[in-house]
Amino acid sequence: MNVMNAARLEELCLALRRLRTACDDKLVSAIEADVAAYERDPKPQLPPDDVAELLPLMGWLMYEATWAAVRLIRDGYRERGGVTHVEARAHHERILRIAHAAQKLPWPEYAPRALGALRALALAESKEDTRESFDRARFAHQEARRRHTDHLTYHRKPTSPQLDSIELHLDEILLQLDLAETGTACRIAERMIDRWAEEFAAGSEDADRPHREKHVQLIFSDLSEGATLGEQALDAAERVKKHNFVDEPTKERLALPTSFVNPGIMTARAVLLMLGLSPEMQRLGYFPLGDDDSWDDSRSKLRARFDAAYEYVERPITNSKGEPQELRDDLKLAVVQIRLAAALLMPGRRLRSSLTFAPCLSHEVLDDAAVEAMSAWLTETIVDGKGQERQRSMFRGFGGALMPNFFDGVEACRVAFGGAPGYRAWRARWFVLDKYADEPGRAERVSAVVGRPVTRSRPI
């Protein structure tokens, strides 16, 4: 069998993780060839010893290769066009090929990390940021989840030394699968909320009103499932933590010390979007969540779920030596955005933070002063890694909304939590946070919904 040996597979995995090599066509072709070489006819119930040794490492290589490729695809690359679009399509095609190879693996239960290729495919689809690509992302997520469930039923006998820690391996990959699916649910909701007028509206107001109401229910349902999956990811991280996290992925372990942060952020993000839409669900006559007696009960429980998810974000992060680790820059942005969304929905709520990377985090009470401080921090001018000046961040969803029902829901949610309507005023004042603010006609469309003029200028 002429295939990459165990040492070569491990070498490539580590090189990809450390950014010392790239996922190119040559690597993808080698993966496809090896998978074909693993096949046996007739196929025994258990893999031959030489293949059994290689399968877990091939699964890891598929995980690392597709993750390396998906990180090179920029969000909304179709809108950018040109070279960005061509390069993104090439990376996407490599991910798709590896995902297909993962689905052809014989004895796939021996290579649980190969499911990461399906996760990467879903992420690549969602980064295209279109209705069609989101549908494809959903399918990839569902296929990954189905295969994960199947793996749990295969050959889990103690006499199989290669699978002694199968539950741990499957929990580590489940953490990533659930996290990615929660993220997709949030992205779908935010895309619809932000791009309603440009992509989803049904024409006249009489036609658009029932159209919006139908989609409120659909995205609320998606977000509900996404939030539940995010909580399942946190549960998986708790189980993995019993075995300790690792500073860098190895052939034995995958989960890092930051494993609680991203699921906590994504779960909180999904719950906050649900809160923003909950008054509209109530107005439309839908039953409260679960066995709740009222929508006020449901909002209280959603607030508690947010608190539980956010607590994971604030947990100290330490490496194997007990040394503190700082959050990545993208996670820092997400933390401030989550706190800002919470302040817009639940004015005056106290939300303590032990994080100190931004002065605005010192505002424990999420009042108007906190909202202004966080909005200002997100819109400060910074110098990026290429030496170019740019705004620190945009803010999808709450900072880019154009769907009228979302405005109504957020303002009603503010009132339900003891505040006053004010979301439209904030959205107009901080129009600079809108990802699409520079598009022709965007300011006029937003102004029509918020009922006041907006400007691209930073208001302070």
Short mmCIF file of C-alpha atoms in Angstrom, two decimals:
data_model
loop_
_atom_site.label_atom_id
_atom_site.label_comp_id
_atom_site.label_asym_id
_atom_site.label_seq_id
_atom_site.Cartn_x
_atom_site.Cartn_y
_atom_site.Cartn_z
CA MET A 1 0.00 0.00 0.00
CA ASN A 2 1.74 3.13 -1.28
CA VAL A 3 0.38 5.84 1.04
CA MET A 4 1.66 8.51 3.45
CA ASN A 5 2.95 6.83 6.61
CA ALA A 6 1.98 7.81 10.15
CA ALA A 7 5.00 10.08 10.64
CA ARG A 8 4.28 11.98 7.42
CA LEU A 9 0.62 12.43 8.28
CA GLU A 10 1.46 13.82 11.72
CA GLU A 11 4.14 16.08 10.24
CA LEU A 12 1.64 17.59 7.80
CA CYS A 13 -1.00 18.08 10.50
CA LEU A 14 1.40 20.03 12.70
CA ALA A 15 2.75 22.05 9.77
CA LEU A 16 -0.77 23.10 8.78
CA ARG A 17 -1.64 24.05 12.36
CA ARG A 18 1.56 26.08 12.71
CA LEU A 19 0.98 27.79 9.32
CA ARG A 20 4.17 26.30 7.90
CA THR A 21 2.42 24.77 4.92
CA ALA A 22 -0.81 25.37 3.03
CA CYS A 23 -3.73 23.32 1.83
CA ASP A 24 -3.00 23.20 -1.89
CA ASP A 25 -4.12 21.00 -4.78
CA LYS A 26 -1.14 18.67 -4.34
CA LEU A 27 -2.09 17.93 -0.73
CA VAL A 28 -5.75 17.43 -1.63
CA SER A 29 -4.82 14.96 -4.38
CA ALA A 30 -2.59 13.03 -1.94
CA ILE A 31 -5.47 12.78 0.54
CA GLU A 32 -7.84 11.52 -2.16
CA ALA A 33 -5.32 8.94 -3.35
CA ASP A 34 -4.67 7.62 0.16
CA VAL A 35 -8.36 7.27 0.94
CA ALA A 36 -8.82 5.21 -2.23
CA ALA A 37 -5.82 3.05 -1.25
CA TYR A 38 -7.30 2.27 2.19
CA GLU A 39 -10.21 0.39 0.59
CA ARG A 40 -10.38 -3.41 0.78
CA ASP A 41 -12.53 -5.77 -1.25
CA PRO A 42 -14.14 -7.60 0.40
CA LYS A 43 -14.29 -5.15 3.29
CA PRO A 44 -13.77 -6.73 6.74
CA GLN A 45 -15.70 -5.46 9.76
CA LEU A 46 -12.53 -4.03 11.31
CA PRO A 47 -9.71 -2.36 9.37
CA PRO A 48 -6.37 -4.14 8.88
CA ASP A 49 -3.77 -3.08 11.44
CA ASP A 50 -1.79 -0.95 8.98
CA VAL A 51 -4.90 0.99 7.95
CA ALA A 52 -6.20 1.25 11.53
CA GLU A 53 -2.97 3.04 12.47
CA LEU A 54 -3.38 5.59 9.67
CA LEU A 55 -7.12 6.36 9.83
CA PRO A 56 -7.08 8.61 12.95
CA LEU A 57 -4.15 10.58 11.49
CA MET A 58 -5.86 10.92 8.11
CA GLY A 59 -8.95 12.22 9.91
CA TRP A 60 -6.77 14.77 11.68
CA LEU A 61 -5.15 15.78 8.38
CA MET A 62 -8.57 16.35 6.83
CA TYR A 63 -9.52 18.49 9.82
CA GLU A 64 -6.37 20.62 9.69
CA ALA A 65 -6.26 20.97 5.90
CA THR A 66 -9.86 22.17 5.60
CA TRP A 67 -9.52 24.44 8.63
CA ALA A 68 -6.40 26.02 7.07
CA ALA A 69 -8.32 26.60 3.82
CA VAL A 70 -11.49 28.00 5.39
CA ARG A 71 -9.50 30.59 7.35
CA LEU A 72 -8.35 32.07 4.04
CA ILE A 73 -11.93 32.68 2.85
CA ARG A 74 -13.18 36.15 3.74
CA ASP A 75 -16.76 36.74 4.79
CA GLY A 76 -19.05 37.87 1.98
CA TYR A 77 -16.36 37.23 -0.63
CA ARG A 78 -18.89 37.22 -3.48
CA GLU A 79 -19.73 40.83 -2.70
CA ARG A 80 -16.05 41.77 -2.94
CA GLY A 81 -15.58 40.06 -6.32
CA GLY A 82 -12.37 40.11 -8.33
CA VAL A 83 -9.32 38.25 -7.07
CA THR A 84 -10.94 37.72 -3.67
CA HIS A 85 -13.75 35.77 -5.30
CA VAL A 86 -11.44 33.64 -7.46
CA GLU A 87 -9.15 32.74 -4.56
CA ALA A 88 -12.08 31.96 -2.28
CA ARG A 89 -13.62 29.64 -4.87
CA ALA A 90 -10.30 27.77 -5.15
CA HIS A 91 -10.12 27.30 -1.36
CA HIS A 92 -13.78 26.27 -1.33
CA GLU A 93 -13.17 23.66 -4.04
CA ARG A 94 -10.31 22.14 -2.02
CA ILE A 95 -12.50 21.93 1.07
CA LEU A 96 -15.27 20.32 -0.97
CA ARG A 97 -12.90 17.69 -2.37
CA ILE A 98 -11.58 16.79 1.08
CA ALA A 99 -15.14 16.65 2.46
CA HIS A 100 -16.06 14.20 -0.30
CA ALA A 101 -12.96 12.14 0.53
CA ALA A 102 -13.99 12.14 4.20
CA GLN A 103 -17.38 10.75 3.24
CA LYS A 104 -15.67 7.94 1.31
CA LEU A 105 -13.39 6.87 4.16
CA PRO A 106 -13.67 3.17 4.97
CA TRP A 107 -14.18 2.56 8.70
CA PRO A 108 -14.85 6.29 9.29
CA GLU A 109 -15.43 5.70 13.01
CA TYR A 110 -11.65 5.33 13.30
CA ALA A 111 -11.19 8.86 11.94
CA PRO A 112 -13.65 11.04 13.90
CA ARG A 113 -11.74 14.24 13.15
CA ALA A 114 -12.55 13.80 9.48
CA LEU A 115 -15.97 15.23 10.40
CA GLY A 116 -14.12 18.53 10.67
CA ALA A 117 -14.03 18.59 6.87
CA LEU A 118 -17.82 18.75 6.79
CA ARG A 119 -17.74 21.47 9.42
CA ALA A 120 -15.26 23.44 7.30
CA LEU A 121 -17.44 22.94 4.22
CA ALA A 122 -20.43 24.38 6.09
CA LEU A 123 -18.35 27.35 7.22
CA ALA A 124 -17.09 27.95 3.69
CA GLU A 125 -20.65 27.91 2.38
CA SER A 126 -21.85 30.32 5.05
CA LYS A 127 -19.00 32.72 4.25
CA GLU A 128 -20.39 33.11 0.76
CA ASP A 129 -23.24 34.89 2.56
CA THR A 130 -26.13 34.15 0.20
CA ARG A 131 -29.47 32.42 0.73
CA GLU A 132 -28.39 29.51 -1.47
CA SER A 133 -25.06 29.07 0.32
CA PHE A 134 -26.78 29.06 3.71
CA ASP A 135 -29.00 26.21 2.52
CA ARG A 136 -25.89 24.27 1.50
CA ALA A 137 -24.30 25.05 4.87
CA ARG A 138 -27.33 23.62 6.67
CA PHE A 139 -27.07 20.40 4.67
CA ALA A 140 -23.36 20.02 5.51
CA HIS A 141 -24.07 20.60 9.21
CA GLN A 142 -26.85 18.03 9.21
CA GLU A 143 -24.66 15.45 7.46
CA ALA A 144 -21.85 16.00 9.98
CA ARG A 145 -24.25 15.61 12.89
CA ARG A 146 -25.77 12.45 11.40
CA ARG A 147 -22.36 10.88 10.88
CA HIS A 148 -21.27 11.81 14.41
CA THR A 149 -24.32 9.99 15.77
CA ASP A 150 -23.48 6.98 13.61
CA HIS A 151 -19.90 6.93 14.89
CA LEU A 152 -21.15 6.62 18.46
CA THR A 153 -22.71 3.27 17.60
CA TYR A 154 -19.66 1.65 15.96
CA HIS A 155 -17.21 -0.88 17.43
CA ARG A 156 -16.88 0.54 20.94
CA LYS A 157 -15.52 -2.66 22.48
CA PRO A 158 -12.71 -2.42 25.04
CA THR A 159 -10.82 -5.01 22.96
CA SER A 160 -10.32 -2.35 20.26
CA PRO A 161 -7.22 -0.46 21.50
CA GLN A 162 -7.46 2.16 18.73
CA LEU A 163 -10.86 3.22 20.09
CA ASP A 164 -10.12 3.25 23.82
CA SER A 165 -10.81 7.00 23.97
CA ILE A 166 -13.48 7.22 21.26
CA GLU A 167 -15.90 9.11 23.51
CA LEU A 168 -13.29 11.78 24.20
CA HIS A 169 -12.39 12.10 20.51
CA LEU A 170 -16.05 12.35 19.56
CA ASP A 171 -16.73 14.95 22.27
CA GLU A 172 -13.83 17.06 21.02
CA ILE A 173 -15.18 17.00 17.47
CA LEU A 174 -18.80 17.43 18.66
CA LEU A 175 -17.71 20.65 20.37
CA GLN A 176 -16.56 21.98 16.99
CA LEU A 177 -19.56 20.72 15.03
CA ASP A 178 -22.12 22.23 17.40
CA LEU A 179 -20.20 25.49 17.63
CA ALA A 180 -20.10 25.85 13.85
CA GLU A 181 -23.81 25.12 13.50
CA THR A 182 -24.70 27.70 16.14
CA GLY A 183 -22.60 30.23 14.25
CA THR A 184 -24.40 29.47 11.00
CA ALA A 185 -27.80 29.97 12.66
CA CYS A 186 -26.66 33.40 13.87
CA ARG A 187 -25.24 34.35 10.47
CA ILE A 188 -28.47 33.37 8.69
CA ALA A 189 -30.56 35.43 11.09
CA GLU A 190 -28.24 38.44 10.89
CA ARG A 191 -28.12 38.31 7.11
CA MET A 192 -31.90 38.43 6.92
CA ILE A 193 -32.17 41.16 9.55
CA ASP A 194 -29.47 43.28 7.87
CA ARG A 195 -30.36 42.74 4.21
CA TRP A 196 -34.14 42.61 4.36
CA ALA A 197 -34.81 45.51 2.00
CA GLU A 198 -32.12 44.53 -0.53
CA GLU A 199 -32.63 40.76 -0.71
CA PHE A 200 -35.77 39.55 1.05
CA ALA A 201 -38.53 42.16 0.85
CA ALA A 202 -41.69 41.26 -1.08
CA GLY A 203 -42.45 44.60 -2.77
CA SER A 204 -45.39 46.61 -1.42
CA GLU A 205 -45.92 47.01 2.31
CA ASP A 206 -49.14 44.96 2.13
CA ALA A 207 -47.23 42.07 0.56
CA ASP A 208 -44.12 42.49 2.68
CA ARG A 209 -45.80 42.47 6.10
CA PRO A 210 -46.94 38.81 6.04
CA HIS A 211 -43.66 37.89 4.33
CA ARG A 212 -41.69 39.40 7.22
CA GLU A 213 -43.90 37.73 9.79
CA LYS A 214 -43.31 34.32 8.22
CA HIS A 215 -39.56 34.84 8.29
CA VAL A 216 -39.57 36.05 11.89
CA GLN A 217 -40.89 32.62 12.87
CA LEU A 218 -38.38 30.80 10.64
CA ILE A 219 -35.28 32.56 11.92
CA PHE A 220 -36.51 32.40 15.52
CA SER A 221 -36.82 28.62 15.12
CA ASP A 222 -33.32 28.42 13.61
CA LEU A 223 -31.90 30.49 16.45
CA SER A 224 -33.65 28.34 19.05
CA GLU A 225 -32.01 25.23 17.64
CA GLY A 226 -28.70 27.06 17.33
CA ALA A 227 -28.78 28.15 20.97
CA THR A 228 -29.52 24.59 22.08
CA LEU A 229 -26.62 23.28 20.01
CA GLY A 230 -24.36 25.94 21.51
CA GLU A 231 -25.30 24.75 24.98
CA GLN A 232 -24.56 21.19 23.88
CA ALA A 233 -21.13 22.38 22.73
CA LEU A 234 -20.51 23.84 26.19
CA ASP A 235 -21.61 20.56 27.76
CA ALA A 236 -19.15 18.71 25.52
CA ALA A 237 -16.41 21.15 26.54
CA GLU A 238 -17.18 20.41 30.19
CA ARG A 239 -16.76 16.69 29.56
CA VAL A 240 -13.50 17.28 27.68
CA LYS A 241 -12.17 19.52 30.44
CA LYS A 242 -12.16 16.52 32.80
CA HIS A 243 -9.28 15.21 30.67
CA ASN A 244 -7.62 18.69 30.63
CA PHE A 245 -7.15 20.87 27.58
CA VAL A 246 -3.94 20.95 25.53
CA ASP A 247 -1.79 23.89 24.43
CA GLU A 248 -1.59 22.57 20.86
CA PRO A 249 -3.50 19.82 19.05
CA THR A 250 -1.77 16.45 18.90
CA LYS A 251 -2.74 13.06 17.51
CA GLU A 252 -4.17 12.24 20.95
CA ARG A 253 -5.97 15.51 21.80
CA LEU A 254 -7.61 18.44 20.04
CA ALA A 255 -9.34 20.82 22.49
CA LEU A 256 -7.49 24.00 23.55
CA PRO A 257 -7.76 26.09 26.75
CA THR A 258 -10.00 28.56 24.86
CA SER A 259 -12.59 25.84 24.20
CA PHE A 260 -15.26 27.50 26.36
CA VAL A 261 -14.98 30.99 24.91
CA ASN A 262 -16.28 30.67 21.36
CA PRO A 263 -19.24 28.40 22.24
CA GLY A 264 -20.09 30.81 25.06
CA ILE A 265 -20.02 33.77 22.68
CA MET A 266 -22.03 32.03 19.95
CA THR A 267 -24.64 30.71 22.36
CA ALA A 268 -25.04 34.14 23.94
CA ARG A 269 -25.31 35.67 20.46
CA ALA A 270 -28.10 33.28 19.45
CA VAL A 271 -30.00 33.84 22.70
CA LEU A 272 -29.80 37.64 22.36
CA LEU A 273 -31.17 37.50 18.82
CA MET A 274 -34.01 35.32 20.12
CA LEU A 275 -34.71 37.91 22.82
CA GLY A 276 -34.85 40.63 20.19
CA LEU A 277 -37.44 38.71 18.18
CA SER A 278 -39.45 37.33 21.11
CA PRO A 279 -41.93 40.26 21.31
CA GLU A 280 -42.74 39.77 17.63
CA MET A 281 -43.34 36.06 18.22
CA GLN A 282 -45.66 37.06 21.05
CA ARG A 283 -47.48 39.63 18.92
CA LEU A 284 -47.98 37.06 16.15
CA GLY A 285 -49.69 34.70 18.58
CA TYR A 286 -47.08 31.99 18.95
CA PHE A 287 -46.96 30.05 22.20
CA PRO A 288 -44.20 30.83 24.72
CA LEU A 289 -41.17 28.57 24.77
CA GLY A 290 -41.43 25.06 26.21
CA ASP A 291 -43.85 24.85 29.12
CA ASP A 292 -43.66 28.56 29.96
CA ASP A 293 -46.92 30.21 30.97
CA SER A 294 -46.12 33.53 29.30
CA TRP A 295 -43.62 35.23 27.03
CA ASP A 296 -42.40 37.21 30.04
CA ASP A 297 -41.43 33.87 31.58
CA SER A 298 -39.70 32.90 28.35
CA ARG A 299 -37.75 36.16 28.27
CA SER A 300 -36.67 35.63 31.87
CA LYS A 301 -35.43 32.16 30.99
CA LEU A 302 -33.66 33.44 27.90
CA ARG A 303 -31.96 36.03 30.07
CA ALA A 304 -30.83 33.23 32.40
CA ARG A 305 -29.53 31.23 29.43
CA PHE A 306 -27.62 34.29 28.28
CA ASP A 307 -26.09 34.70 31.73
CA ALA A 308 -25.06 31.04 31.79
CA ALA A 309 -23.44 31.25 28.35
CA TYR A 310 -21.69 34.53 29.09
CA GLU A 311 -20.21 33.11 32.29
CA TYR A 312 -18.15 30.75 30.14
CA VAL A 313 -16.77 33.73 28.21
CA GLU A 314 -15.47 35.29 31.42
CA ARG A 315 -13.74 32.18 32.72
CA PRO A 316 -9.97 32.64 33.11
CA ILE A 317 -7.94 30.97 30.37
CA THR A 318 -4.67 29.31 31.34
CA ASN A 319 -2.27 27.02 29.53
CA SER A 320 -0.89 23.74 30.85
CA LYS A 321 1.62 25.64 33.01
CA GLY A 322 -1.11 27.71 34.61
CA GLU A 323 -0.06 30.84 32.73
CA PRO A 324 -2.88 33.21 31.68
CA GLN A 325 -3.74 33.47 27.98
CA GLU A 326 -5.18 36.52 26.27
CA LEU A 327 -8.17 36.33 23.96
CA ARG A 328 -7.63 36.53 20.21
CA ASP A 329 -8.55 39.89 18.66
CA ASP A 330 -11.67 38.51 16.95
CA LEU A 331 -12.92 37.13 20.26
CA LYS A 332 -12.30 40.49 21.95
CA LEU A 333 -14.52 42.15 19.36
CA ALA A 334 -17.18 39.50 19.88
CA VAL A 335 -17.17 40.03 23.66
CA VAL A 336 -17.82 43.77 23.31
CA GLN A 337 -20.48 43.16 20.65
CA ILE A 338 -22.25 40.67 22.92
CA ARG A 339 -22.22 43.11 25.83
CA LEU A 340 -23.48 45.91 23.58
CA ALA A 341 -26.35 43.77 22.29
CA ALA A 342 -27.26 42.86 25.88
CA ALA A 343 -27.26 46.55 26.79
CA LEU A 344 -29.53 47.40 23.87
CA LEU A 345 -32.01 44.67 24.87
CA MET A 346 -31.84 44.85 28.67
CA PRO A 347 -30.97 48.45 29.60
CA GLY A 348 -29.61 48.90 33.10
CA ARG A 349 -28.70 45.25 33.59
CA ARG A 350 -25.55 44.59 35.62
CA LEU A 351 -23.06 42.39 33.80
CA ARG A 352 -19.71 42.19 35.53
CA SER A 353 -16.50 41.56 33.62
CA SER A 354 -13.02 40.61 34.78
CA LEU A 355 -11.63 41.35 31.31
CA THR A 356 -9.54 44.49 30.89
CA PHE A 357 -8.53 44.67 27.22
CA ALA A 358 -10.88 47.62 26.57
CA PRO A 359 -11.86 50.55 28.85
CA CYS A 360 -15.54 50.12 27.95
CA LEU A 361 -15.59 46.80 29.85
CA SER A 362 -15.38 48.73 33.11
CA HIS A 363 -19.07 49.62 32.68
CA GLU A 364 -20.71 46.87 34.73
CA VAL A 365 -24.14 48.49 34.50
CA LEU A 366 -25.30 48.32 30.89
CA ASP A 367 -26.81 51.80 30.80
CA ASP A 368 -26.65 54.55 28.16
CA ALA A 369 -23.08 55.43 29.16
CA ALA A 370 -22.01 51.81 28.63
CA VAL A 371 -23.73 51.71 25.23
CA GLU A 372 -21.92 54.86 24.12
CA ALA A 373 -18.55 53.63 25.41
CA MET A 374 -18.83 50.26 23.66
CA SER A 375 -20.10 51.82 20.43
CA ALA A 376 -17.21 54.28 20.48
CA TRP A 377 -14.62 51.54 21.10
CA LEU A 378 -15.93 49.42 18.23
CA THR A 379 -15.71 52.38 15.83
CA GLU A 380 -12.28 53.67 16.79
CA THR A 381 -9.68 53.93 14.03
CA ILE A 382 -6.91 51.36 14.32
CA VAL A 383 -3.94 50.30 12.21
CA ASP A 384 -4.30 46.72 11.00
CA GLY A 385 -1.60 44.13 10.38
CA LYS A 386 -1.03 45.52 6.87
CA GLY A 387 -0.35 49.00 8.22
CA GLN A 388 -3.66 50.37 6.94
CA GLU A 389 -6.03 52.51 8.98
CA ARG A 390 -9.55 51.17 9.35
CA GLN A 391 -12.49 51.10 11.72
CA ARG A 392 -12.02 48.52 14.45
CA SER A 393 -15.26 46.67 13.70
CA MET A 394 -18.69 46.55 12.14
CA PHE A 395 -21.62 45.02 14.02
CA ARG A 396 -23.89 42.58 12.22
CA GLY A 397 -27.45 42.11 13.42
CA PHE A 398 -28.06 44.75 16.05
CA GLY A 399 -25.69 47.21 14.39
CA GLY A 400 -26.87 46.63 10.83
CA ALA A 401 -30.59 45.86 11.15
CA LEU A 402 -33.01 46.87 8.44
CA MET A 403 -35.91 44.45 9.07
CA PRO A 404 -38.78 46.51 10.58
CA ASN A 405 -39.98 43.66 12.81
CA PHE A 406 -36.56 43.44 14.45
CA PHE A 407 -36.69 47.12 15.40
CA ASP A 408 -40.16 46.63 16.87
CA GLY A 409 -39.03 43.53 18.76
CA VAL A 410 -35.92 45.09 20.28
CA GLU A 411 -37.78 48.19 21.42
CA ALA A 412 -40.56 46.07 22.96
CA CYS A 413 -37.93 43.89 24.65
CA ARG A 414 -36.33 47.00 26.17
CA VAL A 415 -39.71 47.98 27.62
CA ALA A 416 -40.33 44.43 28.89
CA PHE A 417 -37.09 44.66 30.89
CA GLY A 418 -38.02 48.01 32.40
CA GLY A 419 -36.38 50.37 29.93
CA ALA A 420 -37.65 52.81 27.34
CA PRO A 421 -37.70 52.48 23.55
CA GLY A 422 -34.48 53.81 22.13
CA TYR A 423 -33.05 51.25 19.75
CA ARG A 424 -34.03 53.19 16.63
CA ALA A 425 -32.33 56.29 17.98
CA TRP A 426 -29.13 54.34 18.73
CA ARG A 427 -29.19 52.68 15.30
CA ALA A 428 -29.47 56.08 13.63
CA ARG A 429 -26.75 57.64 15.79
CA TRP A 430 -24.32 54.75 15.22
CA PHE A 431 -25.07 54.08 11.56
CA VAL A 432 -21.28 53.91 11.14
CA LEU A 433 -21.44 50.36 12.61
CA ASP A 434 -23.49 49.16 9.62
CA LYS A 435 -21.40 46.85 7.42
CA TYR A 436 -23.26 48.11 4.36
CA ALA A 437 -23.27 51.81 5.26
CA ASP A 438 -21.26 52.79 2.15
CA GLU A 439 -23.65 51.13 -0.30
CA PRO A 440 -25.64 53.54 -2.49
CA GLY A 441 -29.11 54.04 -1.05
CA ARG A 442 -28.37 52.25 2.22
CA ALA A 443 -28.60 55.41 4.33
CA GLU A 444 -31.98 56.28 2.81
CA ARG A 445 -33.33 52.78 3.43
CA VAL A 446 -32.19 52.76 7.05
CA SER A 447 -33.50 56.29 7.58
CA ALA A 448 -36.94 55.24 6.35
CA VAL A 449 -37.12 52.46 8.96
CA VAL A 450 -35.67 54.34 11.95
CA GLY A 451 -37.66 57.50 11.17
CA ARG A 452 -34.74 59.94 11.28
CA PRO A 453 -31.75 60.89 9.13
CA VAL A 454 -28.56 58.84 9.39
CA THR A 455 -24.98 59.65 8.49
CA ARG A 456 -21.83 57.64 7.89
CA SER A 457 -19.90 60.05 10.14
CA ARG A 458 -18.82 58.83 13.55
CA PRO A 459 -21.01 60.74 16.05
CA ILE A 460 -18.26 61.58 18.55
#
